[in-house]
Coordinates of C-alpha atoms and ligand atoms in Angstrom, one line a residue:
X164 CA 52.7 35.9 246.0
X165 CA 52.1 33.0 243.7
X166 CA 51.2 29.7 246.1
X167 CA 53.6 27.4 244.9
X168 CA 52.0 23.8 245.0
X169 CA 49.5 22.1 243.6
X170 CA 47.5 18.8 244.1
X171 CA 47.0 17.0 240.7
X172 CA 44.2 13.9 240.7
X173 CA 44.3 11.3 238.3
X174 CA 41.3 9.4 238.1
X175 CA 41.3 6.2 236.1
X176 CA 38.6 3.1 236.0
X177 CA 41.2 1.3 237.7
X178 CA 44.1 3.6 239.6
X179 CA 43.1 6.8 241.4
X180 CA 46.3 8.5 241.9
X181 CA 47.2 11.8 243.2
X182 CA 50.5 14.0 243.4
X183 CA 52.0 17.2 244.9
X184 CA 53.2 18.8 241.8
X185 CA 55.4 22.3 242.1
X186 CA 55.7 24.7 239.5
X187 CA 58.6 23.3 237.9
X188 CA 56.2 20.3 237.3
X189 CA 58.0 18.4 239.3
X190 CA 56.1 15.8 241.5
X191 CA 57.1 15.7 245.4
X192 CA 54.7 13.2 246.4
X193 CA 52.4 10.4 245.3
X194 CA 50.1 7.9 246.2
X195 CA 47.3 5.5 244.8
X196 CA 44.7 3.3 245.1
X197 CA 42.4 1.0 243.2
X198 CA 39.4 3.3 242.0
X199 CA 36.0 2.5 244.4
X200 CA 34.5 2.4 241.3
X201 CA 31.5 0.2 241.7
X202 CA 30.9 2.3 244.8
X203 CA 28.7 5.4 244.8
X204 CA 30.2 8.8 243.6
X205 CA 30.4 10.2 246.8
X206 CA 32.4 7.4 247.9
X207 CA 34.7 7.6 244.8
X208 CA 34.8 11.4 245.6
X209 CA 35.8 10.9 249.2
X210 CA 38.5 8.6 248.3
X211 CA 39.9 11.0 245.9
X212 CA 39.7 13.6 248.6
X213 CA 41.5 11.1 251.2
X214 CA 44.4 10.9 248.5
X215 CA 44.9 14.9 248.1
X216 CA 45.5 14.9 251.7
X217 CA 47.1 12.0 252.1
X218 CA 50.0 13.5 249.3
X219 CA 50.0 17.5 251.3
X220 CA 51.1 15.8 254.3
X221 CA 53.9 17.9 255.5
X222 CA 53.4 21.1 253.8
X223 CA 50.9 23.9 254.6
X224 CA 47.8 24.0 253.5
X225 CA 48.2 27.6 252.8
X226 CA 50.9 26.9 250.1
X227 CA 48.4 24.9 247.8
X228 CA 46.9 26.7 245.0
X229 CA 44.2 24.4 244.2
X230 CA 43.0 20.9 243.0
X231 CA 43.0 20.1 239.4
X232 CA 40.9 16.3 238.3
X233 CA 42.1 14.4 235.3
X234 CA 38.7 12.5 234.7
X235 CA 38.0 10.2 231.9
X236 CA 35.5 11.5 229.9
X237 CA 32.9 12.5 228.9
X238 CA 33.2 15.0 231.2
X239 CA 31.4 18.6 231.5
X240 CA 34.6 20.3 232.3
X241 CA 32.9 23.7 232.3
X242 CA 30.7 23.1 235.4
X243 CA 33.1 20.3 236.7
X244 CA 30.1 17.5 236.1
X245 CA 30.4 13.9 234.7
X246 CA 27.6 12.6 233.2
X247 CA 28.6 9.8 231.0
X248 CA 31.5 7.5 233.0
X249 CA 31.5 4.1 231.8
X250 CA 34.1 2.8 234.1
X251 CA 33.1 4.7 237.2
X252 CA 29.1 4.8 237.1
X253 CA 28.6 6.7 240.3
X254 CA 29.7 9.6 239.3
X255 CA 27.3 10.5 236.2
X256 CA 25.6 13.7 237.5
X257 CA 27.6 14.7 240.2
X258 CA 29.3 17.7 240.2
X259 CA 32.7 16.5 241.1
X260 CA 34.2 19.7 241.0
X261 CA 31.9 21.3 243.7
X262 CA 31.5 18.7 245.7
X263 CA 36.2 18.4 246.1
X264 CA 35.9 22.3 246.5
X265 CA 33.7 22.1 249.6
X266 CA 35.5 19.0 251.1
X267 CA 39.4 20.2 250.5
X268 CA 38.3 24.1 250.5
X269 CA 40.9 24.5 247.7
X270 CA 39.9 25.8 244.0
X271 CA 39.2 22.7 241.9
X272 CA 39.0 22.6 238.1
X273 CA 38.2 19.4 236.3
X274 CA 40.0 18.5 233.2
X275 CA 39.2 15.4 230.5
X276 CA 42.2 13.1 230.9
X277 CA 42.8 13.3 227.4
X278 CA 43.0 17.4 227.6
X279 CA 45.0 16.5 230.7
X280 CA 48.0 15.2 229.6
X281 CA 48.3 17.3 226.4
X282 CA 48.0 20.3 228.7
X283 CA 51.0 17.8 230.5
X284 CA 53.2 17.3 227.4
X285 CA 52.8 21.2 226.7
X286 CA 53.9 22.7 229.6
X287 CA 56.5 19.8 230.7
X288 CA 56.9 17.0 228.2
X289 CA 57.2 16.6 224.3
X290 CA 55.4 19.8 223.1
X291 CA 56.9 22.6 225.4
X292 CA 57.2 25.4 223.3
X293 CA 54.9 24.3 220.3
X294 CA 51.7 26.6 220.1
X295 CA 50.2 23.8 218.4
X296 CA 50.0 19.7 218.9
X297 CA 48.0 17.0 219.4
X298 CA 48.2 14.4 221.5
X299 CA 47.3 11.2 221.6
X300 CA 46.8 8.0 224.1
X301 CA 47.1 4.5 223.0
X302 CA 46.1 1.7 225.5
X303 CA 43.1 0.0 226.2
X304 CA 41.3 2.6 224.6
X305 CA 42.1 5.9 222.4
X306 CA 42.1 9.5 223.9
X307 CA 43.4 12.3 223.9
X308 CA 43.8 16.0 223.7
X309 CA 44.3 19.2 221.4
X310 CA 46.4 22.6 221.6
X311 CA 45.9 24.8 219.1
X312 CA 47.2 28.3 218.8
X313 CA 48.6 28.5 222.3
X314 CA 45.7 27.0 224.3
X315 CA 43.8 23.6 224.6
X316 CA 40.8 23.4 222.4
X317 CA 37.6 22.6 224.6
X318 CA 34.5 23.4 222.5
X319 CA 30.7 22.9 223.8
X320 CA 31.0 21.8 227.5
X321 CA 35.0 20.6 227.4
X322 CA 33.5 17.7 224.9
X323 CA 36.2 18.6 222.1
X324 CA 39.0 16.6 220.9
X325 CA 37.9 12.6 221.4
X326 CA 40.1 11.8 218.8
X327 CA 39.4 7.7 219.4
X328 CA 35.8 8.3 218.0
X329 CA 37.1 9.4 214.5
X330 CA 35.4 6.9 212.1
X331 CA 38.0 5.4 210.6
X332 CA 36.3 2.6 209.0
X333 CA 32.6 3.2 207.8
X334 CA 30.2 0.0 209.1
X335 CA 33.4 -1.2 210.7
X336 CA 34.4 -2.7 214.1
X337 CA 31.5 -1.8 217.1
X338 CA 33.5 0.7 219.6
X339 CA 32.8 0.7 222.8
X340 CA 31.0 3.5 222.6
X341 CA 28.1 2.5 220.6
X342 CA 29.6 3.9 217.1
X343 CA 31.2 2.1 214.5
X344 CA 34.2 1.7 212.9
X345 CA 35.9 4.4 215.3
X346 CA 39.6 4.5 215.5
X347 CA 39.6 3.0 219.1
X348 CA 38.3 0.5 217.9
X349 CA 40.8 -0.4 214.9
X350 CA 44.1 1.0 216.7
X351 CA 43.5 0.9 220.6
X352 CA 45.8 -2.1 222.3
X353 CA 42.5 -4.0 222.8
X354 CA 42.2 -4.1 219.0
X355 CA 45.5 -5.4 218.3
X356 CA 45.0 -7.7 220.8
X357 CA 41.6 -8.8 220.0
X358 CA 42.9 -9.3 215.7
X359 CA 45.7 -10.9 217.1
X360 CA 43.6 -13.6 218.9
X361 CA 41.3 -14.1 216.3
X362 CA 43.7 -14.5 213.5
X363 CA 46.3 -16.6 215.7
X364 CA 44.1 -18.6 217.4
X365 CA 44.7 -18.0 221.0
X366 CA 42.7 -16.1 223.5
X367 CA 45.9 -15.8 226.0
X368 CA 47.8 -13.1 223.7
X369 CA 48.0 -10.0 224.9
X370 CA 50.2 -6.5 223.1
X371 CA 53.2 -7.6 224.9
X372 CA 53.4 -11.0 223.6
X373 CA 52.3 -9.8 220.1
X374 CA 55.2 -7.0 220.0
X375 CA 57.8 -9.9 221.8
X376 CA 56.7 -12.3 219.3
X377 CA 57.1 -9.9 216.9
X378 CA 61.3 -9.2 218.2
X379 CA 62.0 -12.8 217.6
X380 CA 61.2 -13.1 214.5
X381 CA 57.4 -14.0 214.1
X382 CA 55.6 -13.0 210.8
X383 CA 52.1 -12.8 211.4
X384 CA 53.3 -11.1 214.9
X385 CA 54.7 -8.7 212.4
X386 CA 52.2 -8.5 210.2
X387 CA 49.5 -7.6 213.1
X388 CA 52.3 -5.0 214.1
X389 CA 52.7 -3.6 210.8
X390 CA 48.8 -3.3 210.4
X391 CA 48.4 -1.7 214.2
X392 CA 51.1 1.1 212.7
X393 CA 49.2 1.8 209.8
X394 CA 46.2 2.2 211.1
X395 CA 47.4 4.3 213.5
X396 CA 49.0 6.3 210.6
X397 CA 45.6 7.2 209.4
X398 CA 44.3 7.8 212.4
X399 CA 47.3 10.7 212.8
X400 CA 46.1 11.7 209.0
X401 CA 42.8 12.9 209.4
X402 CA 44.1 14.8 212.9
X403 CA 46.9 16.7 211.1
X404 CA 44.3 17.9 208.3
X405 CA 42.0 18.7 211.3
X406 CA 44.4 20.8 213.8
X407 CA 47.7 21.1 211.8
X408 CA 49.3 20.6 214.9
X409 CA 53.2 21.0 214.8
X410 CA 53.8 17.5 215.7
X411 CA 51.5 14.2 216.9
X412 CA 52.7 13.3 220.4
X413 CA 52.0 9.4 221.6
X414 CA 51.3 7.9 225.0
X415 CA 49.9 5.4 226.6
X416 CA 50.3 2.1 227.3
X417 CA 51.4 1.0 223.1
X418 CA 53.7 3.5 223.2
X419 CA 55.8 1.3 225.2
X420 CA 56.9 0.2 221.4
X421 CA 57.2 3.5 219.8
X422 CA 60.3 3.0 218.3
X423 CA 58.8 -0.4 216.4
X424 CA 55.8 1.3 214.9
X425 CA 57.4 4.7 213.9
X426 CA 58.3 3.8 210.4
X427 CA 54.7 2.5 209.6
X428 CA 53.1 5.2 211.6
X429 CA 55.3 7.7 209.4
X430 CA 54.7 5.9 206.1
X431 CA 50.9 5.8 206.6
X432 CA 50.8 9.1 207.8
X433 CA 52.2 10.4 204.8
X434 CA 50.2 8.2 202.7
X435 CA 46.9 9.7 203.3
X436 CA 47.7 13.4 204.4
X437 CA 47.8 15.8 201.8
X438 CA 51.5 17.3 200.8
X439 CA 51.0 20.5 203.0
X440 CA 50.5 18.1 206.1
X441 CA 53.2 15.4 205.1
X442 CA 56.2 14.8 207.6
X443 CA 54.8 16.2 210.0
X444 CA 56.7 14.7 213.0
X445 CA 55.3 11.6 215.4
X446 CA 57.2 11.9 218.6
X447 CA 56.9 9.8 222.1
X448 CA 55.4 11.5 225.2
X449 CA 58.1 12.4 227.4
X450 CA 56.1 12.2 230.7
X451 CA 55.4 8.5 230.7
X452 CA 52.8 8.0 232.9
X453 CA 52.3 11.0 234.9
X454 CA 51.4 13.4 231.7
X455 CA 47.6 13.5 233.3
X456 CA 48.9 14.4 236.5
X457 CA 51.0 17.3 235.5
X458 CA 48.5 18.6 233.5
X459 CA 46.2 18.3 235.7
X460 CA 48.5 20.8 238.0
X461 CA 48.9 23.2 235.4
X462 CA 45.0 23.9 235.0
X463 CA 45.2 25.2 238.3
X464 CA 49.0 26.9 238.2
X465 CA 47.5 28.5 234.7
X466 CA 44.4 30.5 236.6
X467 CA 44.8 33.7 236.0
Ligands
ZN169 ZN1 33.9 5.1 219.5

């Protein structure tokens, strides 16, 4: 008999947050707390420990089928080991997944968040049903995670698929990984954000006051709108001639204003993707916030 829970981390620079998640994918429990993450890695680990157990109160141990980590990445998700966290810096080198396996004595897999909340929006959300998608994350970064021909695409050591380090823009922008001219770094909410302070002259603006600006009739809020969608529209280019997934599926914290930036998004996208890739749909992710953590479940309700 199948068990029929499982736990589901979600570990961010900021929120650790966990769930009991059911086959259905529906979530019976959460909790979370700001992320340790100045502390060591066994703290961090311990904390994220504290929070599986904190959401299986009440049900039997016995019933859980495991423990599956959305972690931001890089991550090794074949041996379960981070080793290059900027946001969490105790945890390069530990293996995370070992480490949760011996303190919850539960099977633990370890999934890129990115890879997380595709797996998420494939099983539960926007993409159920499609044998190929991509999605992709839009917040204070860009992340985000491939299926392709029925299964998520990992390559060498679970590094595939970090669709925000496209180069969008040769001797552009400096990411924040080191590279330049990445597509994080041209279409993340920071970017529009940072443009938008430049170009309008005030360090308080933030994506909520560009895109409310924007409602009441602002141009250059607009403008900095119009240029965020099309920039994301060639971004979504270069991944449909990559994967030629069925559709793009968006998330994150920008795509809050989904509906405001599909038209560019569409117009851009069909602008620089050759005819066999054109129209390819851009949908919203229908999980919200909590794509990471059903994924996350479904690595460990997927074992075979
Ligand atoms: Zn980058």
């Amino acid at each position: 008999v199948s068990k029929p829970l499982a736990i589901a981390l979600d570990l961010g620079g900021t929120q650790a947050r966990a769930a009991l998640i059911n086959r259905a994918g529906e979530i019976l429990a959460r909790k979370s707390e700001n992320t340790k993450a100045q502390d060591s890695g066994d703290v961090v680990l311990a904390q994220l420990a504290n929070l599986a157990q904190i959401v299986a109160v009440g049900h039997d141990w016995q019933t859980i089928a495991g423990v599956g980590l959305s972690s931001p990445g890089p991550v090794d998700t074949t041996t379960g080991t981070a080793f290059q966290l900027a946001t969490i810096p105790g945890l390069n080198g530990l293996p995370m997944q070992n480490i949760l396996e011996q303190s919850l004595s539960l099977p633990v897999r370890v999934e890129n968040d990115g890879t997380a909340a595709a797996i998420g929006e494939w099983r539960f959300g926007a993409g159920r049903g499609h044998d190929h998608l991509v999605y992709v994350t839009v917040s204070t970064g860009i992340g985000g995670g491939v299926i392709c021909d029925g299964s998520p695409l990992r390559g060498r050591r679970g590094l595939a698929a970090e669709v925000g380090h496209l180069r969008l823009v040769p001797n552009g922008e400096v990411c924040g990984c080191g590279i330049k001219g990445c597509f994080e770094a041209y279409a993340s909410g920071t970017a529009l954000a940072k443009r938008a302070r430049k170009r309008m002259n005030n360090t308080a603006l933030d994506t909520e006051m560009i895109f409310a600006a924007a409602k009441n009739g602002d141009a250059a809020a607009n403008t900095l709108i119009d240029e965020e969608a099309a920039f994301l529209g060639q971004g979504f280019a270069t991944l449909l001639h990559l994967y030629s997934p069925d559709l793009i599926i968006m998330g994150g914290g920008v795509s809050a204003q989904f509906e405001r930036l599909h038209q560019g998004m569409v117009r851009e996208l069909n602008a620089n993707a050759m005819p066999a890739f054109q129209n390819t749909p851009i949908v919203k992710a229908a999980l919200g916030g909590h794509s990471g953590l059903i994924g996350a479940a479904s690595l460990i309700f997927d074992l075979r």
